[in-house]
PDB file of C-alpha atoms and ligand atoms in Angstrom:
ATOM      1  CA  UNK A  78      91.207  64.300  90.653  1.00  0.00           C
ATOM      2  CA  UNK A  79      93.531  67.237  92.255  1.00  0.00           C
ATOM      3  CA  UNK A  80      96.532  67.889  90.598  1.00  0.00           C
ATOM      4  CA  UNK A  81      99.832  68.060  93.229  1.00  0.00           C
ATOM      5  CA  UNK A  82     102.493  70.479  92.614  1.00  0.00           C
ATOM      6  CA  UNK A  83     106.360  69.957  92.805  1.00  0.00           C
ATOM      7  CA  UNK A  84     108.351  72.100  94.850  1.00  0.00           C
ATOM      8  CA  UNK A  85     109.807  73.782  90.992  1.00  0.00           C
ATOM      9  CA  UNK A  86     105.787  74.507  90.194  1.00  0.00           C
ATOM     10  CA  UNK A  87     105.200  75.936  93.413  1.00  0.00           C
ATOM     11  CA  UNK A  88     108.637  78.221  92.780  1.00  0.00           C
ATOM     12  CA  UNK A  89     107.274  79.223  89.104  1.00  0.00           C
ATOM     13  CA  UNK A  90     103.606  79.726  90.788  1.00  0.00           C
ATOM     14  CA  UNK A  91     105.404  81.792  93.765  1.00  0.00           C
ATOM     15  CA  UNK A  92     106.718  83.301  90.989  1.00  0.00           C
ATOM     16  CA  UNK A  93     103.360  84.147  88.888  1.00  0.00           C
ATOM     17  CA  UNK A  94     101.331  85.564  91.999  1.00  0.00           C
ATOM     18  CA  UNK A  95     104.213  87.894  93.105  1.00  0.00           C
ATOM     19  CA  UNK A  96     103.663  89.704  90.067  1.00  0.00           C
ATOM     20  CA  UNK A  97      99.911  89.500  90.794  1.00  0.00           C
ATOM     21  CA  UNK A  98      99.976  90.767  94.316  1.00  0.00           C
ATOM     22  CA  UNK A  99     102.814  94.073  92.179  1.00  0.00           C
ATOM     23  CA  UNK A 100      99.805  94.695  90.396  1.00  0.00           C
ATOM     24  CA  UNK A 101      97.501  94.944  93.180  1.00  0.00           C
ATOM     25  CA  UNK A 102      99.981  97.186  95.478  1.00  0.00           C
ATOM     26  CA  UNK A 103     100.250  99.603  92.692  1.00  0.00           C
ATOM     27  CA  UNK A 104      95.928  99.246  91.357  1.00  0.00           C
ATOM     28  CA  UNK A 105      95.686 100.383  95.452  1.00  0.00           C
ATOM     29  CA  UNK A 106      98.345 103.284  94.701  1.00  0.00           C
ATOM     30  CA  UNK A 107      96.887 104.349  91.736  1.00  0.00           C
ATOM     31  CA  UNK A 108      93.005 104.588  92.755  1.00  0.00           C
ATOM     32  CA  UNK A 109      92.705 107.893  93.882  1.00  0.00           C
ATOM     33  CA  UNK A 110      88.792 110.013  92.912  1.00  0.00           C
ATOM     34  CA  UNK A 111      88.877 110.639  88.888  1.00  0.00           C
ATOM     35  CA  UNK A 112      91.233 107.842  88.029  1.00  0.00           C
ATOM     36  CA  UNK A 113      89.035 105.468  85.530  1.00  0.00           C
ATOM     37  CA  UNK A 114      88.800 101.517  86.093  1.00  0.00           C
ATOM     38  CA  UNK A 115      89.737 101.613  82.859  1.00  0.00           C
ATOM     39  CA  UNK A 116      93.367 103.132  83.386  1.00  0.00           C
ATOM     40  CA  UNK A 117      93.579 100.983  85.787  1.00  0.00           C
ATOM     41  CA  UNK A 118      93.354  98.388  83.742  1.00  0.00           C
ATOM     42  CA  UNK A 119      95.725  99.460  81.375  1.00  0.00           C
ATOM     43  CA  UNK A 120      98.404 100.022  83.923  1.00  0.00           C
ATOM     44  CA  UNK A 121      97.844  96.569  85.167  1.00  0.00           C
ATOM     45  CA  UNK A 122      98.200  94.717  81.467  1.00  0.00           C
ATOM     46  CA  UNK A 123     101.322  97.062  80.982  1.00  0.00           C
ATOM     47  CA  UNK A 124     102.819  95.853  84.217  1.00  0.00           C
ATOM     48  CA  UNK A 125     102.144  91.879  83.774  1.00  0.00           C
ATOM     49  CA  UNK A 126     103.546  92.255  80.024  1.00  0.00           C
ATOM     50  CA  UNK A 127     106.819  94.544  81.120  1.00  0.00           C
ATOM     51  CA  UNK A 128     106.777  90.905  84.302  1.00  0.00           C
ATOM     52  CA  UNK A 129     107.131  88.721  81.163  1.00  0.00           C
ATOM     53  CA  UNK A 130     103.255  87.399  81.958  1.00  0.00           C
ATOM     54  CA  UNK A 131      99.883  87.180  80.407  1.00  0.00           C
ATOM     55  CA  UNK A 132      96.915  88.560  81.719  1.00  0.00           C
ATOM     56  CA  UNK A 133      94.800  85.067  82.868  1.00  0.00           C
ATOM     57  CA  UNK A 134      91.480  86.370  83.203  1.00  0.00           C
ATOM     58  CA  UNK A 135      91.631  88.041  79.613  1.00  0.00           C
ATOM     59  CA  UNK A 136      89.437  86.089  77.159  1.00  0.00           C
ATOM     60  CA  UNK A 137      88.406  83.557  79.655  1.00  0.00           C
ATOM     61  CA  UNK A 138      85.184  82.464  78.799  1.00  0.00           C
ATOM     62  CA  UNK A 139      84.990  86.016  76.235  1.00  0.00           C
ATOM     63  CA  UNK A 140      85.674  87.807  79.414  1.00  0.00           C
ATOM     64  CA  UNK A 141      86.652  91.505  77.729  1.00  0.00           C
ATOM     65  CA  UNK A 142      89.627  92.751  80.666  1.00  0.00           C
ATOM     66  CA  UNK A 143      92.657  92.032  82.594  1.00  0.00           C
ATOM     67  CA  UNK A 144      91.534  92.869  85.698  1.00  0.00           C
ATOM     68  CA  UNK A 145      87.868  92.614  87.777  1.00  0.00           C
ATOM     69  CA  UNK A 146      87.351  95.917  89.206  1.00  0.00           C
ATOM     70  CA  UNK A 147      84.316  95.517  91.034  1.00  0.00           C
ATOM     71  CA  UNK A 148      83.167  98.903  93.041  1.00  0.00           C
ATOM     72  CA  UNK A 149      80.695  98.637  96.385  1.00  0.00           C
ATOM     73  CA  UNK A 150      77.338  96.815  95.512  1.00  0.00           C
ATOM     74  CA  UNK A 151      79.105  94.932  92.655  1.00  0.00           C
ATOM     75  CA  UNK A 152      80.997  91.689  94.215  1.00  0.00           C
ATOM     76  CA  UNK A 153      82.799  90.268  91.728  1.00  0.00           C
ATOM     77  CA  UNK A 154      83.822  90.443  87.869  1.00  0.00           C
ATOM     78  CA  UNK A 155      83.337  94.090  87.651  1.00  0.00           C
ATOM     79  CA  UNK A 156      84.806  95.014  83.619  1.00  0.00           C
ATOM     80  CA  UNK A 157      86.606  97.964  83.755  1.00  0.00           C
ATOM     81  CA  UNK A 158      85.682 100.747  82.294  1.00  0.00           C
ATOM     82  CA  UNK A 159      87.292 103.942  80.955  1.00  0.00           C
ATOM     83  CA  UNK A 160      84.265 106.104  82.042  1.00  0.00           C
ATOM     84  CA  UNK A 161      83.728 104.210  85.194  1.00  0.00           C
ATOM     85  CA  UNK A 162      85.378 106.719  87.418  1.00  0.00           C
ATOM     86  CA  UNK A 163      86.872 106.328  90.768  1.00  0.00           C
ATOM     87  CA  UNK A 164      84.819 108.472  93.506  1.00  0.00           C
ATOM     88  CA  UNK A 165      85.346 110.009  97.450  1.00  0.00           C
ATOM     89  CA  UNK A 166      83.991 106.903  99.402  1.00  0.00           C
ATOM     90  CA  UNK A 167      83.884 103.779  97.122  1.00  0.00           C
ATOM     91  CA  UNK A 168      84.831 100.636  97.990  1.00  0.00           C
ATOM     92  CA  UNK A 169      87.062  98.838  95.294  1.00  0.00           C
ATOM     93  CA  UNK A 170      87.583  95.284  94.932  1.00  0.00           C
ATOM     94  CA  UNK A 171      90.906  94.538  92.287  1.00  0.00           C
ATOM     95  CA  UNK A 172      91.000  91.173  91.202  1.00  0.00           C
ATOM     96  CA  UNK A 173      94.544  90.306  89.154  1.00  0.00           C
ATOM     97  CA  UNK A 174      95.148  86.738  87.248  1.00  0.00           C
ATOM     98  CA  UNK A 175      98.446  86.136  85.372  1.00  0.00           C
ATOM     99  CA  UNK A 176      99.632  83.424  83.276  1.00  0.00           C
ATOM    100  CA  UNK A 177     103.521  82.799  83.567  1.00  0.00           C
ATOM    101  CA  UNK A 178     106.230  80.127  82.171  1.00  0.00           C
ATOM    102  CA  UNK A 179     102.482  77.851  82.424  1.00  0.00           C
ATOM    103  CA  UNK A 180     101.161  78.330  85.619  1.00  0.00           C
ATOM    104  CA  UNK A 181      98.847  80.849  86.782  1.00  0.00           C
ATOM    105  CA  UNK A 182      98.591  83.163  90.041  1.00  0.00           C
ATOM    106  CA  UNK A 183      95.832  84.988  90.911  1.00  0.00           C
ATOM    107  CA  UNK A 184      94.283  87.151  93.711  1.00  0.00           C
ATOM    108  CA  UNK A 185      92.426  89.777  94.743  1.00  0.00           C
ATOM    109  CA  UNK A 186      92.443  92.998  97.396  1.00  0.00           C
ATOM    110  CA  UNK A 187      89.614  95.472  98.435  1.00  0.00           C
ATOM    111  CA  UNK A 188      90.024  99.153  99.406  1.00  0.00           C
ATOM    112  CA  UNK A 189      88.401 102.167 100.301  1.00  0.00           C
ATOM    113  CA  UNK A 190      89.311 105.567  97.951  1.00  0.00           C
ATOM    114  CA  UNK A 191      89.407 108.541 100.613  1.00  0.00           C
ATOM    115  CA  UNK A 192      86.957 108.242 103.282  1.00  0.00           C
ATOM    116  CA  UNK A 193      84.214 105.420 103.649  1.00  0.00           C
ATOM    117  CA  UNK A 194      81.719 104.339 106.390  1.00  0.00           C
ATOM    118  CA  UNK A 195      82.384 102.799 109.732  1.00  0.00           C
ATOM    119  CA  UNK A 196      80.217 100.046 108.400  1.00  0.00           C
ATOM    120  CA  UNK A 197      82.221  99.730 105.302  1.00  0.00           C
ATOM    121  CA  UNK A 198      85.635  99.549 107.248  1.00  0.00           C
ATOM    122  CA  UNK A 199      84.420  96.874 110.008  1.00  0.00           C
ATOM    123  CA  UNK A 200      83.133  94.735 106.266  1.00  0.00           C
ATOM    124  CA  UNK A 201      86.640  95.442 104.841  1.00  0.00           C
ATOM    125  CA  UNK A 202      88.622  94.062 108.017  1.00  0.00           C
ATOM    126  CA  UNK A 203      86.181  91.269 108.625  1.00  0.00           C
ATOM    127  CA  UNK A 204      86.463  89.967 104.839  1.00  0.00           C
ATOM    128  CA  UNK A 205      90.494  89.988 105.448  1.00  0.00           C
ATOM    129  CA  UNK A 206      90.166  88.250 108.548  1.00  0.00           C
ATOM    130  CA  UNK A 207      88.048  85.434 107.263  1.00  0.00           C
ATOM    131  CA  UNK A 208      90.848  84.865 104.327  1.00  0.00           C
ATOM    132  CA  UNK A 209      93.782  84.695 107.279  1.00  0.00           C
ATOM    133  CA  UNK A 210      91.767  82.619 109.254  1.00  0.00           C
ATOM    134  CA  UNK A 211      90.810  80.577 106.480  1.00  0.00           C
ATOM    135  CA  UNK A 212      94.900  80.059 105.464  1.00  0.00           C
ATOM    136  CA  UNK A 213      95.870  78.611 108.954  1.00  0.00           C
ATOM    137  CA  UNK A 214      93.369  75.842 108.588  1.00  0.00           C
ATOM    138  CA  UNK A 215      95.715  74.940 105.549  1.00  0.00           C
ATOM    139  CA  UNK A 216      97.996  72.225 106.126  1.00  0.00           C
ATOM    140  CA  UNK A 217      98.046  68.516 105.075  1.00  0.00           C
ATOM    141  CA  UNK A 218      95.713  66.182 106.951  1.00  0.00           C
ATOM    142  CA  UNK A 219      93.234  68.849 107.506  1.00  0.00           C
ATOM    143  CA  UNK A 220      90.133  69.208 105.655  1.00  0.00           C
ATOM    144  CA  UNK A 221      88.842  71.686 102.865  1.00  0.00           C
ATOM    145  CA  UNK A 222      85.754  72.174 105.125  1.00  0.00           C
ATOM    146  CA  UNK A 223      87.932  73.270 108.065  1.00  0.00           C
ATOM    147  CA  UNK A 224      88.983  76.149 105.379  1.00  0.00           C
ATOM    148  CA  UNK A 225      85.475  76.747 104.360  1.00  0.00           C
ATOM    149  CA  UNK A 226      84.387  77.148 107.665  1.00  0.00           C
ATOM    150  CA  UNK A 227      86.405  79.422 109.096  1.00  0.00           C
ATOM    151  CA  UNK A 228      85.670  81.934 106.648  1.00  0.00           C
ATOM    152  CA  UNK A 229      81.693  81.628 107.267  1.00  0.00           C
ATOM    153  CA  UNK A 230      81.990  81.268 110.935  1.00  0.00           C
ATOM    154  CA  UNK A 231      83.912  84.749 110.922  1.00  0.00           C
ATOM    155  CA  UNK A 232      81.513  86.152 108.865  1.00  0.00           C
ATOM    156  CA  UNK A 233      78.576  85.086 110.346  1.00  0.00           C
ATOM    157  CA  UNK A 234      79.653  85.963 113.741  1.00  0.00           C
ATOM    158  CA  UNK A 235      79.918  89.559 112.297  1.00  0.00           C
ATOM    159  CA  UNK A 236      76.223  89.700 111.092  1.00  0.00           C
ATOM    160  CA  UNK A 237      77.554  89.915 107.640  1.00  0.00           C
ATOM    161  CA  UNK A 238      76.260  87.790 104.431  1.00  0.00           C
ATOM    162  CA  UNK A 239      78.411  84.716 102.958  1.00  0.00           C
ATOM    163  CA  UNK A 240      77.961  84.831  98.799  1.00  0.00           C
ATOM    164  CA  UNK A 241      77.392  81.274  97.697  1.00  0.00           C
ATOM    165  CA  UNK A 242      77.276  81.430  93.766  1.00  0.00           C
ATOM    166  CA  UNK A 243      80.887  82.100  93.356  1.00  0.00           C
ATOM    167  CA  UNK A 244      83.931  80.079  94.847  1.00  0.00           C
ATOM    168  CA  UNK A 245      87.658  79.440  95.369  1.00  0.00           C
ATOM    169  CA  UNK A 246      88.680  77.166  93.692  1.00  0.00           C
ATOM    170  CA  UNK A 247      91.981  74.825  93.095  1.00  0.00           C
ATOM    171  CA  UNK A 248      94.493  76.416  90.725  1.00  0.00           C
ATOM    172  CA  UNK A 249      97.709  75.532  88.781  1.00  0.00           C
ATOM    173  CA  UNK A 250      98.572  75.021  85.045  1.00  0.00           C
ATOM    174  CA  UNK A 251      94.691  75.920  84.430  1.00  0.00           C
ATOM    175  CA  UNK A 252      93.296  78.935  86.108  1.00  0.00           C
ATOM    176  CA  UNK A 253      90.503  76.507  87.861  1.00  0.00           C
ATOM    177  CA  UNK A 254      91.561  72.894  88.815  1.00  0.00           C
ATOM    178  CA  UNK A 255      89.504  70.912  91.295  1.00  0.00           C
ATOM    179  CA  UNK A 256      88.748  71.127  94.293  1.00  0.00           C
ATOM    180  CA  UNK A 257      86.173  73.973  94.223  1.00  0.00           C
ATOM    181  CA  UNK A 258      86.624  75.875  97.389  1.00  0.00           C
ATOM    182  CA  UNK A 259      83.226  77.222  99.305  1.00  0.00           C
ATOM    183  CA  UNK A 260      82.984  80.340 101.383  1.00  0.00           C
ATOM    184  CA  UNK A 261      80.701  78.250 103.685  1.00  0.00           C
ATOM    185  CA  UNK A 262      81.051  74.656 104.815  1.00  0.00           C
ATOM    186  CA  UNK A 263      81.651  72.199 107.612  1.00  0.00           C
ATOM    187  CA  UNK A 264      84.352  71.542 109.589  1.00  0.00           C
ATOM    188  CA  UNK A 265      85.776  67.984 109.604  1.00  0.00           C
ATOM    189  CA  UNK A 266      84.398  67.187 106.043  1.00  0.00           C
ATOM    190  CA  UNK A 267      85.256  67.529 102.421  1.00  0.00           C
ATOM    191  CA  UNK A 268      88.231  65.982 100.791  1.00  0.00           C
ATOM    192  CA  UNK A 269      91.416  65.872 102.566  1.00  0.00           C
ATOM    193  CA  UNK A 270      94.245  68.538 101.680  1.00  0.00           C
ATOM    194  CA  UNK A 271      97.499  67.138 100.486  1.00  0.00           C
ATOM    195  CA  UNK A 272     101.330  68.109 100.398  1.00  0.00           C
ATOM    196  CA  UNK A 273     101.291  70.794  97.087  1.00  0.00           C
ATOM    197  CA  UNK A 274      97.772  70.991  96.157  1.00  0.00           C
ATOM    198  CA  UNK A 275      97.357  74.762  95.828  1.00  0.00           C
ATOM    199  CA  UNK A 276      93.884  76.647  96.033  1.00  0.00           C
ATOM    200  CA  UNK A 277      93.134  80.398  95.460  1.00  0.00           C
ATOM    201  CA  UNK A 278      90.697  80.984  99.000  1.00  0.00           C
ATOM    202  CA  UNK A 279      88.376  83.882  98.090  1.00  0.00           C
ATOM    203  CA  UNK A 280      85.952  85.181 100.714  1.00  0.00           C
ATOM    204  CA  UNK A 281      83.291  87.324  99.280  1.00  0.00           C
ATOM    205  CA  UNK A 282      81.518  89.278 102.279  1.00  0.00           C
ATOM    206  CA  UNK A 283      78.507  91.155 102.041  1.00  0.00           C
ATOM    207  CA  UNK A 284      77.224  93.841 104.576  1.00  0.00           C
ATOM    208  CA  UNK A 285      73.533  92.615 103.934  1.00  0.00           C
ATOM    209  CA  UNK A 286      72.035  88.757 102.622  1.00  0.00           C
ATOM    210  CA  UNK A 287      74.257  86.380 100.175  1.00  0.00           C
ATOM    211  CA  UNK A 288      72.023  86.387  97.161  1.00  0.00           C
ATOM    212  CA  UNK A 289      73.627  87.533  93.679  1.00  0.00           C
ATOM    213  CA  UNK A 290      72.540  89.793  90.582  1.00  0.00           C
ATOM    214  CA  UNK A 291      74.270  89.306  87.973  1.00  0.00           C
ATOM    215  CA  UNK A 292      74.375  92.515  85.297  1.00  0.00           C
ATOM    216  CA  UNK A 293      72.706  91.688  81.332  1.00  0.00           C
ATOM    217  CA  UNK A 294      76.613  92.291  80.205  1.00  0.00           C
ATOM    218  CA  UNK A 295      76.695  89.110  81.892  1.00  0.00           C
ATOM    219  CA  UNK A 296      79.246  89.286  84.240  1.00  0.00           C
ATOM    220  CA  UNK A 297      79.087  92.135  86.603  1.00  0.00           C
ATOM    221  CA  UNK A 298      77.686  90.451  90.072  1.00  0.00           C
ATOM    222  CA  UNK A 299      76.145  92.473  92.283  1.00  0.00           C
ATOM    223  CA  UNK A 300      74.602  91.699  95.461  1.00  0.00           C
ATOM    224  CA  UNK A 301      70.464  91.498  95.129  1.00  0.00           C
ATOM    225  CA  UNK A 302      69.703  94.025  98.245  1.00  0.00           C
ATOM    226  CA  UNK A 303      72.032  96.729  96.791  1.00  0.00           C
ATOM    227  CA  UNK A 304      74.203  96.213 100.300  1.00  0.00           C
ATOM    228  CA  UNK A 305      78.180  96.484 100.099  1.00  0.00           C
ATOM    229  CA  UNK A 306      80.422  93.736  99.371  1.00  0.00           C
ATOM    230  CA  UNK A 307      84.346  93.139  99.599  1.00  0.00           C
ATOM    231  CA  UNK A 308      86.624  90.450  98.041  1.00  0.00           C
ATOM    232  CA  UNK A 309      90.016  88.553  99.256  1.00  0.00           C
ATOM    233  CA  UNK A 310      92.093  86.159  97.285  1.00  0.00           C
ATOM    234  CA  UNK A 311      95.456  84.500  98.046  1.00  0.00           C
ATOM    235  CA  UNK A 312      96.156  81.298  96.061  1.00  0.00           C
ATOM    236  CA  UNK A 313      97.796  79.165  99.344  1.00  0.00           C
ATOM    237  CA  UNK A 314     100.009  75.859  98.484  1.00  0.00           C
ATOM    238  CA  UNK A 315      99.893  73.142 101.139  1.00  0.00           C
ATOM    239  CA  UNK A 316     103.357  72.435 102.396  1.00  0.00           C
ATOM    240  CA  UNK A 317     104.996  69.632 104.576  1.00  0.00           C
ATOM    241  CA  UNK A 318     104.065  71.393 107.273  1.00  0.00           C
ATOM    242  CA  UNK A 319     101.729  73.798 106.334  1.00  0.00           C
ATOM    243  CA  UNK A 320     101.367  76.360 103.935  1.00  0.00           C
ATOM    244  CA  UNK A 321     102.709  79.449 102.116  1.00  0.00           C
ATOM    245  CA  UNK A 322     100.329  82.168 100.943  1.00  0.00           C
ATOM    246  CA  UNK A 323     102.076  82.272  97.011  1.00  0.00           C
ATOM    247  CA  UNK A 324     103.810  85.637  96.038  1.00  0.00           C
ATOM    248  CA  UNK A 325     104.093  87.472  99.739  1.00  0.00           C
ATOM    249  CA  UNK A 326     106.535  85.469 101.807  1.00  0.00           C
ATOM    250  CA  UNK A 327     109.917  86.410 101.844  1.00  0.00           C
TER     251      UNK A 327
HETATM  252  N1  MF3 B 219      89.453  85.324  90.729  1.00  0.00           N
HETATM  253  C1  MF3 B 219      88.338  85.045  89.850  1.00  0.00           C
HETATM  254  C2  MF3 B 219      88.272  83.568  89.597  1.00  0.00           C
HETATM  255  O1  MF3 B 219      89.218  82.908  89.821  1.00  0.00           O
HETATM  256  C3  MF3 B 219      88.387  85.865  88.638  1.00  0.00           C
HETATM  257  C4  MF3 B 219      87.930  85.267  87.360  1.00  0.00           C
HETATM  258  S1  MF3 B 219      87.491  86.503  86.272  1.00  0.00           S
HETATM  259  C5  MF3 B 219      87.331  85.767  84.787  1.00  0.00           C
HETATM  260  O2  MF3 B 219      87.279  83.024  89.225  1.00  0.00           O
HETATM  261  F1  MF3 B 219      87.053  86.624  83.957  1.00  0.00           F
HETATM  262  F2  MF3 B 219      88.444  85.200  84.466  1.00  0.00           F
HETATM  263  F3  MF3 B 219      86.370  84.827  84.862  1.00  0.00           F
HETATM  264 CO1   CO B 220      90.123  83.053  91.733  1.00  0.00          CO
END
């Protein structure tokens, strides 16, 4: 069963991911070669705190951080690290939950510290495109398949790998409701989306094959072939007549 929103929830959740996506504009600021994941970190729990929130991903399922700070190989879940430091050419994925007044936002950005490869650019504008894509198949009527879809189709149609061990998934008063939400898929099938269902879309691109590692601390995933990765999340509510990617309009 998916749980609808009201118009009020979606105004509290608008409310939880623009402090998300505050976080992520100033993780992107911040990351600069020499700065540790770990400061990072500690900037970002200071910020949702001073927002009146609570960091969501922090001791879900004993998971030790506030944010995911996943760097090149490593896709997702990346635990930040106070000697991890930022380097010339890496490619860093910042993935931000927060809890506030009971509903939770979350999303995620990747991007590049100083210079990186062509390779690593074209991955990084592909991965963003198959989110936006993704987010104008959202409207009520449609299908989540259409959604998954278009985020495969665009990154299959740029030779690049389409992870399929982690997913988007449907969000709300828990950080994951139902429906899960596939990076690859059919159009035309799956359940049909409704007027203020809300699901956090998260493509995870890779440069080479889809297959996962994940690290013996358990979390950190990395892809198998040691290829790069990137990582998109908005969480999108369906609307009469559409949707609105929560925290960045207006
Ligand atoms: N955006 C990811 C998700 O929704 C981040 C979860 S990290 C965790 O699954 F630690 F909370 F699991
Ligand atoms: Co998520």
């Amino acid at each position: 069963m998916t749980i609808l929103k009201s118009t009020t929830e979606l105004e509290i959740m608008d409310r939880a991911n623009r402090l998300v996506h505050e976080v992520l504009r100033a993780m992107e600021k911040a990351a600069r070669p020499g700065v540790s994941t770990g400061e990072l970190d500690e900037l970002a729990e200071r910020m949702i705190l001073d927002g009146g929130g609570k960091p969501a991903f922090k001791g879900y399922r004993g998971y030790p951080a506030t944010l995911c700070v996943s760097l090149n190989d490593v896709i997702v879940h990346g635990i930040p690290c106070r000697s991890t430091r930022l380097r010339n050419g890496d490619l860093v994925s910042v993935d931000c939950g927060v809890l506030l007044d009971g509903y939770y936002g979350d999303a995620a950005v990747t991007f590049p510290v100083g210079e990186v490869t062509a390779e690593a650019r074209r991955l990084l504008e592909v991965t963003q495109g198959c989110l936006e894509d993704a987010v104008t198949h959202v409207r009520p009527g449609n299908r989540l398949g259409d959604v998954s879809a278009a985020v495969q189709q665009k990154a299959e149609a740029a030779g690049f790998g389409v992870v399929r061990e982690f997913v988007g998934h449907g969000i709300g008063r828990s950080l994951h409701e139902e429906p899960q939400v596939p990076n690859y898929g059919v159009a035309g099938h799956g359940p049909i989306l409704k007027e203020g269902l809300v699901i956090a879309i998260e493509p995870m691109v890779t440069c080479g094959n889809w297959r996962v590692r994940v690290d013996p601390d358990g979390w950190t995933a990395r892809t198998e072939d040691g290829k790069l990765a990137a990582h998109f999340e908005y969480s999108v509510a369906v609307t009469t007549d559409g949707h609105r990617v929560l925290g960045l309009e207006e």
